[in-house]
PDB file of C-alpha atoms in Angstrom:
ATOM      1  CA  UNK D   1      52.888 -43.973 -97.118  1.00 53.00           C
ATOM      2  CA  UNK D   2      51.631 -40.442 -97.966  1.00 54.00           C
ATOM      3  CA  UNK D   3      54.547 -39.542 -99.437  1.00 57.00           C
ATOM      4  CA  UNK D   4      54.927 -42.596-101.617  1.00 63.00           C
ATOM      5  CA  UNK D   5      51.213 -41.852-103.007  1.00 66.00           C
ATOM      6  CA  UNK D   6      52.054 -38.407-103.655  1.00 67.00           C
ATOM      7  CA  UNK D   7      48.045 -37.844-105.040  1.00 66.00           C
ATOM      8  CA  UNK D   8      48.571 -33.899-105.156  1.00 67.00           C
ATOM      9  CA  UNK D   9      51.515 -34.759-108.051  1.00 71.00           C
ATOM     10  CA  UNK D  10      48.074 -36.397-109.802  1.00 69.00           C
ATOM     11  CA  UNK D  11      45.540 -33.550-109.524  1.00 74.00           C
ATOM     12  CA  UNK D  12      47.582 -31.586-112.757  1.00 75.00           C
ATOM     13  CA  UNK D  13      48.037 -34.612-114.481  1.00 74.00           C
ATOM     14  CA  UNK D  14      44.171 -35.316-114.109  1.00 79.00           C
ATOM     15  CA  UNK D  15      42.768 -31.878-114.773  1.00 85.00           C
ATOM     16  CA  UNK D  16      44.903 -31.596-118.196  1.00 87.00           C
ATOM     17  CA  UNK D  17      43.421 -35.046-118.896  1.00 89.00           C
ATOM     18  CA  UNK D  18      40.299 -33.476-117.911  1.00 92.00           C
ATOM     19  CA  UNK D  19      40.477 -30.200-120.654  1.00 92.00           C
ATOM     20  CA  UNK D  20      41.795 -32.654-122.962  1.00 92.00           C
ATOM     21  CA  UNK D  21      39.192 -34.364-123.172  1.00 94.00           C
ATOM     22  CA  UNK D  22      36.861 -31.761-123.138  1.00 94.00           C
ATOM     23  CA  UNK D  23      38.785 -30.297-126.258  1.00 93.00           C
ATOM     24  CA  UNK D  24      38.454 -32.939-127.798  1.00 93.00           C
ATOM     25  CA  UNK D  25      34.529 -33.547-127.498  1.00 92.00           C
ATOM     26  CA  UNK D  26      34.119 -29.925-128.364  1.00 90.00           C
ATOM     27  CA  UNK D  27      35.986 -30.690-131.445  1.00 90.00           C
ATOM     28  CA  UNK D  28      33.763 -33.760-132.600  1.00 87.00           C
ATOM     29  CA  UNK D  29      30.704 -31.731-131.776  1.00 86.00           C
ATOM     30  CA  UNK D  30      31.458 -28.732-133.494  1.00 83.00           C
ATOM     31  CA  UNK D  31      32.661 -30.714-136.730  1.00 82.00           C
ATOM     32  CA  UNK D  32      30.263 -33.100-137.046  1.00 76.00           C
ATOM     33  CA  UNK D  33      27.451 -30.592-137.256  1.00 65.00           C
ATOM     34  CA  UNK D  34      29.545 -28.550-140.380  1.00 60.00           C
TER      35      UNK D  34
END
């Protein structure tokens, strides 16, 4: 069952979701006050 879960292939997956997102809202905060 562990090995069919697999959640350690998801932590990468989730932390570049994770900067992505953080890009992202860095973007929209810097360029909205310009």
């Amino acid at each position: 069952m562990v090995r069919a879960n697999r959640p350690w292939r998801l932590v990468p997956n989730l932390s570049l979701a994770i900067a992505g997102a953080a890009a992202g809202a860095a973007f929209g905060v810097f360029y909205s006050n310009i």
